[in-house]
């Protein structure tokens, strides 16, 4: 309940700050928010696009949240997305298998690629206590340049060197029936993979011995080791799972929302996953709702800009402010406690004097 209140207050403060920014720049906040919501929810197609936009954020949010819950800070989701997407794209462009087999292989390749990219930071953390923030940031850029080299060298499009060849229809997550259900939006099977990921993470974290051990290591590494838990193995395994989730985010981005992979772009969803995890209080259900909310903001900002001339940077500012308040949740908690304390002080106390009939 406390985390829910903090998250809702972070969103409220972000929206209020956005309203102030709109007013200061000479725009009507009510009109701006009306078109922002319409841009993501106006019709079935826009709802589908919002869900599709949210799908990679579900995976990167789960990735960061899983690492947080186990005492790690995986800031390398962007690089893990790239490598996962590259591995999935390589499978899709290389093999001509039946669609079910090909997509399964691409999903596995995406997860394994992201997991392997997170293995080194996990190993360095476990063996030499190298902070994972430093190593994952460095690997983000190694992933960037790996894709920058590999795509033109092995998977170059016929007319452009800046992107890979288009995946065949059998190697994408797009399904005509699902798209038609949402009036031609680019929603795809990735949303179902995201929902499965939420359920699986919740089960692992809260219902398994593995989840208990990983959380114990996150709470207190030395106490967990004293209790007989293999701490180093738990750290590496946590990073593998976290990286694998980000790799799946790359797979659904480049084989679902898009049909190829481009060079020279470090996916913003990797960093936005940090905000999604913070706003979702590192809980799988909270991550799902936070990802959909961010998907709504991203889908609606273009429509808001087209209809009102409100700069799309306003939506980015709203997101940044929400991240700030979610990251500094301790300040909001203090405000909540102070407010509750004042309420309790203002309540009339029951009389301690005995009644007349005593």
Coordinates of N, CA and C in Angstrom, one line a residue, residues 94 130 303:
X94 N 18.7 -16.0 -41.0 CA 19.6 -17.0 -41.4 C 18.9 -18.3 -41.7
X130 N 33.5 -5.7 -8.4 CA 33.4 -4.5 -9.4 C 32.0 -4.1 -9.5
X303 N 0.5 13.3 -30.9 CA -0.8 13.8 -31.2 C -1.0 15.1 -30.4

